[in-house]
Amino acid sequence: METAYLIETVIKIVTILLVFSALAGIGTYFERKVLAFMQRRLGPMNVGPYGIAQVAADGIKLFTKEDIVPTNVVGPIFKIAPVITAATAFMAAAAIPFLPSFEIGGYVVNPIVSDINVGILYVLAVMAVGFYGPLLGGMASANKYALLSAARGAAVFISYEVITGLSLLAPLMMVGSFSLIDLNNFQIEGYWMVVYQPVAMVLFLIAGFAETGRTPFHLVANDHEIIDGFGTEYSGMRWGLFFIGEYANMFFYAFLISILFFGGFGDGSVLGAFALLGKVSFFFFFFLWTRAAWPDVRPDQLMWLCWKVLMPLAVINIVITGFVMMF
Amino acid sequence: MEHIPVDHPYFGVFLLFVITFGAFYMTTVAARWASHKLAAKTSEKIKLSVYECGPEITKQPSRISTQFYLFALLFLLFDVEVVFMFPWAIDFKLLGWFGFVEMLTFILLLTVGFLYAWKKGALEWHSIK
């Protein structure tokens, strides 16, 4: 193991941790602002200019809240559950190339933590593990709302896991590689993947809302039905870690969609890097936009959509892609 | 962007695993310490009870409706299907017609199972009917 490789990897990991933790915080600010503007309000305005320091104020508040572990909860599991959510969200970032490669004094750096050959499969697997956080947290909370939320969330999550996998199969058949770098390079010549696979893109996007637990499928913490779901008993920084995990997941999912279906960073020029960041910002905004525009669905509607509409569609898409590629 | 071959590509994943879990666990420890020093504390008995109507603290049984287990079974069936299909999709061009016909047969068999589950009402949400 070379020392240079070790140092490079550590620097990349620390950068990702710091940047995306900060982005998760700023993401909450943007969410409030976007939702406010869509409802003709101003959103946070008091802390700093245009309320920009609201993020810091929230952080201080989360840190200094009294640490409460209610009676009857299963202590160790209750305490480790938020850590699982946050950490697995960041672990999914290992196989995502965040920017095109660049050179520092003749030393070429690929901004990807580990260039493994099963990239996209790894990302999906780790994102799936991330659901253990809400599930364990909800079941350990000794609270009916938390338990309901955990069960609901698990049902939603595992159902849409199937959709994510099936929708990705058709693009993977065309590219022939799991690596996100290869998936990006496939789109340099020819068109973006969304031109060849529009159905797969729509399915992947819909599944993304379920995987990140965003609003049309926000059943795990549906305020008017089950209080705050799995987070009911949590307070302070433990609750904050759930939040960091959720927002980091949104950013990583936006990266996935941009790289898989919308050309990624193209051939790797500076323009390509900015284009990727623009696409990611758009998809993050899209998540917020949907929250402002759509109501939540009921659990039975969600299951109907998943098993009776999206799954047959995904399988048909795979079969049609196969026939088109064969002839 | 080109691949840069390294001897142990999964080393980065392992390092990320160690550092993220360490960092976030230390965050909770630091928050616990800070709240111990700074937070206002009261010692009401009812404060530590779980969120529920009524003041009695009781141990609640963690029971989940069987409906959810049915979905877990369906998930097991279809996610294993997806896992089988991933290697096939990667080598799709290599396997050609042979692999395609095999996979069509596999999908057909699973479709029969899927239709059976549909007919039996496994995909409905029974509790609201």
PDB file of N, CA and C in Angstrom, chain B residues 28-112:
ATOM      1  N   THR B  28     -22.287  12.119  18.364  1.00  0.00           N
ATOM      2  CA  THR B  28     -23.299  11.922  19.414  1.00  0.00           C
ATOM      3  C   THR B  28     -22.661  12.021  20.795  1.00  0.00           C
ATOM      4  N   VAL B  29     -21.427  11.519  20.912  1.00  0.00           N
ATOM      5  CA  VAL B  29     -20.758  11.607  22.221  1.00  0.00           C
ATOM      6  C   VAL B  29     -20.512  13.065  22.581  1.00  0.00           C
ATOM      7  N   ALA B  30     -20.051  13.850  21.590  1.00  0.00           N
ATOM      8  CA  ALA B  30     -19.783  15.271  21.838  1.00  0.00           C
ATOM      9  C   ALA B  30     -21.071  16.004  22.193  1.00  0.00           C
ATOM     10  N   ALA B  31     -22.166  15.655  21.476  1.00  0.00           N
ATOM     11  CA  ALA B  31     -23.439  16.310  21.762  1.00  0.00           C
ATOM     12  C   ALA B  31     -23.910  15.967  23.168  1.00  0.00           C
ATOM     13  N   ARG B  32     -23.673  14.726  23.567  1.00  0.00           N
ATOM     14  CA  ARG B  32     -24.058  14.288  24.911  1.00  0.00           C
ATOM     15  C   ARG B  32     -23.279  15.084  25.961  1.00  0.00           C
ATOM     16  N   TRP B  33     -21.983  15.250  25.699  1.00  0.00           N
ATOM     17  CA  TRP B  33     -21.134  16.003  26.624  1.00  0.00           C
ATOM     18  C   TRP B  33     -21.588  17.465  26.698  1.00  0.00           C
ATOM     19  N   ALA B  34     -21.831  18.059  25.493  1.00  0.00           N
ATOM     20  CA  ALA B  34     -22.220  19.474  25.459  1.00  0.00           C
ATOM     21  C   ALA B  34     -23.550  19.685  26.164  1.00  0.00           C
ATOM     22  N   SER B  35     -24.495  18.764  25.928  1.00  0.00           N
ATOM     23  CA  SER B  35     -25.803  18.943  26.559  1.00  0.00           C
ATOM     24  C   SER B  35     -25.697  18.724  28.067  1.00  0.00           C
ATOM     25  N   HIS B  36     -24.782  17.846  28.472  1.00  0.00           N
ATOM     26  CA  HIS B  36     -24.568  17.624  29.904  1.00  0.00           C
ATOM     27  C   HIS B  36     -24.076  18.898  30.570  1.00  0.00           C
ATOM     28  N   LYS B  37     -23.206  19.642  29.859  1.00  0.00           N
ATOM     29  CA  LYS B  37     -22.643  20.864  30.417  1.00  0.00           C
ATOM     30  C   LYS B  37     -23.619  22.047  30.321  1.00  0.00           C
ATOM     31  N   LEU B  38     -24.305  22.136  29.174  1.00  0.00           N
ATOM     32  CA  LEU B  38     -24.996  23.380  28.852  1.00  0.00           C
ATOM     33  C   LEU B  38     -26.512  23.345  29.004  1.00  0.00           C
ATOM     34  N   ALA B  39     -27.111  22.171  28.758  1.00  0.00           N
ATOM     35  CA  ALA B  39     -28.569  22.163  28.649  1.00  0.00           C
ATOM     36  C   ALA B  39     -29.237  22.402  29.995  1.00  0.00           C
ATOM     37  N   ALA B  40     -30.396  23.040  29.933  1.00  0.00           N
ATOM     38  CA  ALA B  40     -31.209  23.205  31.133  1.00  0.00           C
ATOM     39  C   ALA B  40     -31.787  21.851  31.519  1.00  0.00           C
ATOM     40  N   LYS B  41     -31.724  21.532  32.793  1.00  0.00           N
ATOM     41  CA  LYS B  41     -32.209  20.210  33.202  1.00  0.00           C
ATOM     42  C   LYS B  41     -33.334  20.366  34.221  1.00  0.00           C
ATOM     43  N   THR B  42     -34.364  19.565  34.024  1.00  0.00           N
ATOM     44  CA  THR B  42     -35.404  19.490  35.037  1.00  0.00           C
ATOM     45  C   THR B  42     -35.530  18.024  35.419  1.00  0.00           C
ATOM     46  N   SER B  43     -36.075  17.751  36.561  1.00  0.00           N
ATOM     47  CA  SER B  43     -36.152  16.350  36.974  1.00  0.00           C
ATOM     48  C   SER B  43     -37.604  15.953  37.210  1.00  0.00           C
ATOM     49  N   GLU B  44     -38.445  16.220  36.216  1.00  0.00           N
ATOM     50  CA  GLU B  44     -39.818  15.743  36.318  1.00  0.00           C
ATOM     51  C   GLU B  44     -39.851  14.256  36.029  1.00  0.00           C
ATOM     52  N   LYS B  45     -40.734  13.591  36.692  1.00  0.00           N
ATOM     53  CA  LYS B  45     -40.794  12.141  36.490  1.00  0.00           C
ATOM     54  C   LYS B  45     -41.370  11.825  35.099  1.00  0.00           C
ATOM     55  N   ILE B  46     -42.371  12.636  34.693  1.00  0.00           N
ATOM     56  CA  ILE B  46     -43.108  12.312  33.469  1.00  0.00           C
ATOM     57  C   ILE B  46     -42.287  12.639  32.207  1.00  0.00           C
ATOM     58  N   LYS B  47     -41.184  13.392  32.395  1.00  0.00           N
ATOM     59  CA  LYS B  47     -40.426  13.842  31.230  1.00  0.00           C
ATOM     60  C   LYS B  47     -39.860  12.674  30.430  1.00  0.00           C
ATOM     61  N   LEU B  48     -39.431  11.645  31.142  1.00  0.00           N
ATOM     62  CA  LEU B  48     -38.763  10.541  30.456  1.00  0.00           C
ATOM     63  C   LEU B  48     -39.732   9.491  29.931  1.00  0.00           C
ATOM     64  N   SER B  49     -41.048   9.756  30.037  1.00  0.00           N
ATOM     65  CA  SER B  49     -41.979   8.768  29.509  1.00  0.00           C
ATOM     66  C   SER B  49     -42.070   8.916  28.001  1.00  0.00           C
ATOM     67  N   VAL B  50     -42.508   7.829  27.344  1.00  0.00           N
ATOM     68  CA  VAL B  50     -42.634   7.894  25.895  1.00  0.00           C
ATOM     69  C   VAL B  50     -43.843   8.739  25.523  1.00  0.00           C
ATOM     70  N   TYR B  51     -43.860   9.247  24.281  1.00  0.00           N
ATOM     71  CA  TYR B  51     -44.934  10.121  23.825  1.00  0.00           C
ATOM     72  C   TYR B  51     -46.213   9.318  23.683  1.00  0.00           C
ATOM     73  N   GLU B  52     -47.220   9.654  24.473  1.00  0.00           N
ATOM     74  CA  GLU B  52     -48.467   8.895  24.448  1.00  0.00           C
ATOM     75  C   GLU B  52     -49.523   9.694  25.199  1.00  0.00           C
ATOM     76  N   CYS B  53     -50.780   9.466  24.889  1.00  0.00           N
ATOM     77  CA  CYS B  53     -51.831  10.111  25.656  1.00  0.00           C
ATOM     78  C   CYS B  53     -51.927   9.432  27.018  1.00  0.00           C
ATOM     79  N   GLY B  54     -51.995  10.206  28.071  1.00  0.00           N
ATOM     80  CA  GLY B  54     -52.111   9.622  29.390  1.00  0.00           C
ATOM     81  C   GLY B  54     -50.770   9.515  30.064  1.00  0.00           C
ATOM     82  N   PRO B  55     -50.729   9.672  31.368  1.00  0.00           N
ATOM     83  CA  PRO B  55     -49.455   9.760  32.059  1.00  0.00           C
ATOM     84  C   PRO B  55     -48.815   8.420  32.381  1.00  0.00           C
ATOM     85  N   GLU B  56     -49.555   7.295  32.244  1.00  0.00           N
ATOM     86  CA  GLU B  56     -48.989   6.024  32.672  1.00  0.00           C
ATOM     87  C   GLU B  56     -47.866   5.562  31.748  1.00  0.00           C
ATOM     88  N   ILE B  57     -46.745   5.165  32.332  1.00  0.00           N
ATOM     89  CA  ILE B  57     -45.655   4.609  31.532  1.00  0.00           C
ATOM     90  C   ILE B  57     -45.811   3.097  31.538  1.00  0.00           C
ATOM     91  N   THR B  58     -46.115   2.547  30.369  1.00  0.00           N
ATOM     92  CA  THR B  58     -46.232   1.093  30.308  1.00  0.00           C
ATOM     93  C   THR B  58     -45.344   0.573  29.204  1.00  0.00           C
ATOM     94  N   LYS B  59     -44.940  -0.659  29.354  1.00  0.00           N
ATOM     95  CA  LYS B  59     -44.147  -1.316  28.322  1.00  0.00           C
ATOM     96  C   LYS B  59     -45.103  -1.756  27.224  1.00  0.00           C
ATOM     97  N   GLN B  60     -44.858  -1.280  25.988  1.00  0.00           N
ATOM     98  CA  GLN B  60     -45.774  -1.636  24.914  1.00  0.00           C
ATOM     99  C   GLN B  60     -45.202  -2.769  24.082  1.00  0.00           C
ATOM    100  N   PRO B  61     -46.027  -3.747  23.738  1.00  0.00           N
ATOM    101  CA  PRO B  61     -45.525  -4.835  22.912  1.00  0.00           C
ATOM    102  C   PRO B  61     -45.279  -4.359  21.476  1.00  0.00           C
ATOM    103  N   SER B  62     -44.207  -4.819  20.894  1.00  0.00           N
ATOM    104  CA  SER B  62     -43.867  -4.412  19.525  1.00  0.00           C
ATOM    105  C   SER B  62     -44.453  -5.399  18.539  1.00  0.00           C
ATOM    106  N   ARG B  63     -45.736  -5.197  18.239  1.00  0.00           N
ATOM    107  CA  ARG B  63     -46.363  -6.116  17.289  1.00  0.00           C
ATOM    108  C   ARG B  63     -46.633  -5.391  15.983  1.00  0.00           C
ATOM    109  N   ILE B  64     -46.318  -6.066  14.873  1.00  0.00           N
ATOM    110  CA  ILE B  64     -46.513  -5.486  13.548  1.00  0.00           C
ATOM    111  C   ILE B  64     -47.518  -6.355  12.803  1.00  0.00           C
ATOM    112  N   SER B  65     -48.410  -5.711  12.050  1.00  0.00           N
ATOM    113  CA  SER B  65     -49.432  -6.422  11.291  1.00  0.00           C
ATOM    114  C   SER B  65     -48.816  -7.421  10.316  1.00  0.00           C
ATOM    115  N   THR B  66     -49.497  -8.560  10.121  1.00  0.00           N
ATOM    116  CA  THR B  66     -48.969  -9.586   9.220  1.00  0.00           C
ATOM    117  C   THR B  66     -48.865  -9.095   7.788  1.00  0.00           C
ATOM    118  N   GLN B  67     -49.668  -8.077   7.466  1.00  0.00           N
ATOM    119  CA  GLN B  67     -49.608  -7.487   6.127  1.00  0.00           C
ATOM    120  C   GLN B  67     -48.174  -7.160   5.709  1.00  0.00           C
ATOM    121  N   PHE B  68     -47.414  -6.628   6.656  1.00  0.00           N
ATOM    122  CA  PHE B  68     -46.050  -6.217   6.345  1.00  0.00           C
ATOM    123  C   PHE B  68     -45.164  -7.426   6.044  1.00  0.00           C
ATOM    124  N   TYR B  69     -45.442  -8.557   6.727  1.00  0.00           N
ATOM    125  CA  TYR B  69     -44.620  -9.749   6.478  1.00  0.00           C
ATOM    126  C   TYR B  69     -44.864 -10.282   5.078  1.00  0.00           C
ATOM    127  N   LEU B  70     -46.121 -10.123   4.608  1.00  0.00           N
ATOM    128  CA  LEU B  70     -46.449 -10.566   3.254  1.00  0.00           C
ATOM    129  C   LEU B  70     -45.625  -9.789   2.233  1.00  0.00           C
ATOM    130  N   PHE B  71     -45.517  -8.464   2.478  1.00  0.00           N
ATOM    131  CA  PHE B  71     -44.713  -7.657   1.556  1.00  0.00           C
ATOM    132  C   PHE B  71     -43.245  -8.033   1.635  1.00  0.00           C
ATOM    133  N   ALA B  72     -42.804  -8.405   2.823  1.00  0.00           N
ATOM    134  CA  ALA B  72     -41.408  -8.825   2.962  1.00  0.00           C
ATOM    135  C   ALA B  72     -41.151 -10.078   2.137  1.00  0.00           C
ATOM    136  N   LEU B  73     -42.142 -11.009   2.141  1.00  0.00           N
ATOM    137  CA  LEU B  73     -41.980 -12.231   1.344  1.00  0.00           C
ATOM    138  C   LEU B  73     -41.926 -11.907  -0.141  1.00  0.00           C
ATOM    139  N   LEU B  74     -42.834 -11.021  -0.586  1.00  0.00           N
ATOM    140  CA  LEU B  74     -42.841 -10.633  -1.996  1.00  0.00           C
ATOM    141  C   LEU B  74     -41.509  -9.995  -2.376  1.00  0.00           C
ATOM    142  N   PHE B  75     -41.007  -9.148  -1.460  1.00  0.00           N
ATOM    143  CA  PHE B  75     -39.731  -8.501  -1.707  1.00  0.00           C
ATOM    144  C   PHE B  75     -38.644  -9.546  -1.891  1.00  0.00           C
ATOM    145  N   LEU B  76     -38.655 -10.541  -1.017  1.00  0.00           N
ATOM    146  CA  LEU B  76     -37.635 -11.591  -1.090  1.00  0.00           C
ATOM    147  C   LEU B  76     -37.671 -12.251  -2.455  1.00  0.00           C
ATOM    148  N   LEU B  77     -38.899 -12.556  -2.923  1.00  0.00           N
ATOM    149  CA  LEU B  77     -39.066 -13.213  -4.211  1.00  0.00           C
ATOM    150  C   LEU B  77     -38.496 -12.353  -5.339  1.00  0.00           C
ATOM    151  N   PHE B  78     -38.911 -11.071  -5.376  1.00  0.00           N
ATOM    152  CA  PHE B  78     -38.598 -10.272  -6.553  1.00  0.00           C
ATOM    153  C   PHE B  78     -37.214  -9.647  -6.477  1.00  0.00           C
ATOM    154  N   ASP B  79     -36.705  -9.423  -5.278  1.00  0.00           N
ATOM    155  CA  ASP B  79     -35.358  -8.874  -5.227  1.00  0.00           C
ATOM    156  C   ASP B  79     -34.326  -9.928  -5.578  1.00  0.00           C
ATOM    157  N   VAL B  80     -34.632 -11.184  -5.242  1.00  0.00           N
ATOM    158  CA  VAL B  80     -33.735 -12.257  -5.677  1.00  0.00           C
ATOM    159  C   VAL B  80     -33.760 -12.353  -7.197  1.00  0.00           C
ATOM    160  N   GLU B  81     -34.936 -12.130  -7.781  1.00  0.00           N
ATOM    161  CA  GLU B  81     -35.047 -12.082  -9.248  1.00  0.00           C
ATOM    162  C   GLU B  81     -34.095 -11.033  -9.802  1.00  0.00           C
ATOM    163  N   VAL B  82     -34.130  -9.840  -9.201  1.00  0.00           N
ATOM    164  CA  VAL B  82     -33.288  -8.748  -9.690  1.00  0.00           C
ATOM    165  C   VAL B  82     -31.817  -9.115  -9.549  1.00  0.00           C
ATOM    166  N   VAL B  83     -31.477  -9.750  -8.420  1.00  0.00           N
ATOM    167  CA  VAL B  83     -30.074 -10.122  -8.205  1.00  0.00           C
ATOM    168  C   VAL B  83     -29.605 -11.097  -9.273  1.00  0.00           C
ATOM    169  N   PHE B  84     -30.510 -12.028  -9.682  1.00  0.00           N
ATOM    170  CA  PHE B  84     -30.142 -12.944 -10.762  1.00  0.00           C
ATOM    171  C   PHE B  84     -29.979 -12.212 -12.091  1.00  0.00           C
ATOM    172  N   MET B  85     -30.740 -11.149 -12.260  1.00  0.00           N
ATOM    173  CA  MET B  85     -30.726 -10.481 -13.565  1.00  0.00           C
ATOM    174  C   MET B  85     -29.540  -9.554 -13.752  1.00  0.00           C
ATOM    175  N   PHE B  86     -28.947  -9.061 -12.666  1.00  0.00           N
ATOM    176  CA  PHE B  86     -27.836  -8.115 -12.809  1.00  0.00           C
ATOM    177  C   PHE B  86     -26.659  -8.688 -13.605  1.00  0.00           C
ATOM    178  N   PRO B  87     -26.144  -9.885 -13.249  1.00  0.00           N
ATOM    179  CA  PRO B  87     -25.008 -10.411 -14.043  1.00  0.00           C
ATOM    180  C   PRO B  87     -25.382 -10.639 -15.500  1.00  0.00           C
ATOM    181  N   TRP B  88     -26.622 -11.062 -15.723  1.00  0.00           N
ATOM    182  CA  TRP B  88     -27.084 -11.280 -17.101  1.00  0.00           C
ATOM    183  C   TRP B  88     -27.079  -9.966 -17.885  1.00  0.00           C
ATOM    184  N   ALA B  89     -27.540  -8.876 -17.231  1.00  0.00           N
ATOM    185  CA  ALA B  89     -27.608  -7.592 -17.928  1.00  0.00           C
ATOM    186  C   ALA B  89     -26.227  -7.098 -18.313  1.00  0.00           C
ATOM    187  N   ILE B  90     -25.232  -7.343 -17.440  1.00  0.00           N
ATOM    188  CA  ILE B  90     -23.878  -6.868 -17.741  1.00  0.00           C
ATOM    189  C   ILE B  90     -23.313  -7.605 -18.950  1.00  0.00           C
ATOM    190  N   ASP B  91     -23.564  -8.934 -19.040  1.00  0.00           N
ATOM    191  CA  ASP B  91     -23.021  -9.720 -20.142  1.00  0.00           C
ATOM    192  C   ASP B  91     -24.046  -9.933 -21.242  1.00  0.00           C
ATOM    193  N   PHE B  92     -24.989  -9.014 -21.362  1.00  0.00           N
ATOM    194  CA  PHE B  92     -26.085  -9.195 -22.306  1.00  0.00           C
ATOM    195  C   PHE B  92     -25.595  -9.406 -23.736  1.00  0.00           C
ATOM    196  N   LYS B  93     -24.651  -8.556 -24.180  1.00  0.00           N
ATOM    197  CA  LYS B  93     -24.176  -8.652 -25.569  1.00  0.00           C
ATOM    198  C   LYS B  93     -23.381  -9.929 -25.788  1.00  0.00           C
ATOM    199  N   LEU B  94     -22.655 -10.357 -24.741  1.00  0.00           N
ATOM    200  CA  LEU B  94     -21.827 -11.559 -24.835  1.00  0.00           C
ATOM    201  C   LEU B  94     -22.705 -12.802 -24.943  1.00  0.00           C
ATOM    202  N   LEU B  95     -23.767 -12.859 -24.134  1.00  0.00           N
ATOM    203  CA  LEU B  95     -24.599 -14.067 -24.079  1.00  0.00           C
ATOM    204  C   LEU B  95     -25.504 -14.190 -25.294  1.00  0.00           C
ATOM    205  N   GLY B  96     -25.890 -13.062 -25.881  1.00  0.00           N
ATOM    206  CA  GLY B  96     -26.675 -13.085 -27.111  1.00  0.00           C
ATOM    207  C   GLY B  96     -28.043 -13.720 -26.935  1.00  0.00           C
ATOM    208  N   TRP B  97     -28.508 -14.377 -28.016  1.00  0.00           N
ATOM    209  CA  TRP B  97     -29.860 -14.939 -28.021  1.00  0.00           C
ATOM    210  C   TRP B  97     -30.042 -15.994 -26.946  1.00  0.00           C
ATOM    211  N   PHE B  98     -29.011 -16.795 -26.725  1.00  0.00           N
ATOM    212  CA  PHE B  98     -29.111 -17.872 -25.736  1.00  0.00           C
ATOM    213  C   PHE B  98     -29.506 -17.310 -24.364  1.00  0.00           C
ATOM    214  N   GLY B  99     -28.722 -16.324 -23.910  1.00  0.00           N
ATOM    215  CA  GLY B  99     -28.992 -15.734 -22.599  1.00  0.00           C
ATOM    216  C   GLY B  99     -30.338 -15.029 -22.560  1.00  0.00           C
ATOM    217  N   PHE B 100     -30.693 -14.397 -23.680  1.00  0.00           N
ATOM    218  CA  PHE B 100     -31.944 -13.644 -23.717  1.00  0.00           C
ATOM    219  C   PHE B 100     -33.144 -14.569 -23.580  1.00  0.00           C
ATOM    220  N   VAL B 101     -33.114 -15.685 -24.320  1.00  0.00           N
ATOM    221  CA  VAL B 101     -34.230 -16.628 -24.247  1.00  0.00           C
ATOM    222  C   VAL B 101     -34.306 -17.249 -22.854  1.00  0.00           C
ATOM    223  N   GLU B 102     -33.149 -17.571 -22.280  1.00  0.00           N
ATOM    224  CA  GLU B 102     -33.131 -18.105 -20.915  1.00  0.00           C
ATOM    225  C   GLU B 102     -33.788 -17.131 -19.952  1.00  0.00           C
ATOM    226  N   MET B 103     -33.410 -15.845 -20.092  1.00  0.00           N
ATOM    227  CA  MET B 103     -33.935 -14.848 -19.161  1.00  0.00           C
ATOM    228  C   MET B 103     -35.422 -14.618 -19.377  1.00  0.00           C
ATOM    229  N   LEU B 104     -35.855 -14.688 -20.654  1.00  0.00           N
ATOM    230  CA  LEU B 104     -37.289 -14.551 -20.924  1.00  0.00           C
ATOM    231  C   LEU B 104     -38.068 -15.669 -20.244  1.00  0.00           C
ATOM    232  N   THR B 105     -37.507 -16.891 -20.284  1.00  0.00           N
ATOM    233  CA  THR B 105     -38.158 -18.016 -19.618  1.00  0.00           C
ATOM    234  C   THR B 105     -38.264 -17.756 -18.115  1.00  0.00           C
ATOM    235  N   PHE B 106     -37.158 -17.253 -17.554  1.00  0.00           N
ATOM    236  CA  PHE B 106     -37.113 -16.959 -16.119  1.00  0.00           C
ATOM    237  C   PHE B 106     -38.159 -15.911 -15.757  1.00  0.00           C
ATOM    238  N   ILE B 107     -38.230 -14.834 -16.586  1.00  0.00           N
ATOM    239  CA  ILE B 107     -39.206 -13.767 -16.318  1.00  0.00           C
ATOM    240  C   ILE B 107     -40.628 -14.321 -16.437  1.00  0.00           C
ATOM    241  N   LEU B 108     -40.848 -15.207 -17.414  1.00  0.00           N
ATOM    242  CA  LEU B 108     -42.176 -15.798 -17.607  1.00  0.00           C
ATOM    243  C   LEU B 108     -42.603 -16.578 -16.372  1.00  0.00           C
ATOM    244  N   LEU B 109     -41.676 -17.399 -15.838  1.00  0.00           N
ATOM    245  CA  LEU B 109     -41.988 -18.183 -14.641  1.00  0.00           C
ATOM    246  C   LEU B 109     -42.339 -17.261 -13.482  1.00  0.00           C
ATOM    247  N   LEU B 110     -41.555 -16.173 -13.333  1.00  0.00           N
ATOM    248  CA  LEU B 110     -41.828 -15.258 -12.229  1.00  0.00           C
ATOM    249  C   LEU B 110     -43.130 -14.513 -12.431  1.00  0.00           C
ATOM    250  N   THR B 111     -43.469 -14.239 -13.723  1.00  0.00           N
ATOM    251  CA  THR B 111     -44.727 -13.557 -13.993  1.00  0.00           C
ATOM    252  C   THR B 111     -45.905 -14.417 -13.551  1.00  0.00           C
ATOM    253  N   VAL B 112     -45.778 -15.745 -13.766  1.00  0.00           N
ATOM    254  CA  VAL B 112     -46.845 -16.645 -13.317  1.00  0.00           C
ATOM    255  C   VAL B 112     -47.022 -16.525 -11.805  1.00  0.00           C
TER     256      VAL B 112
END
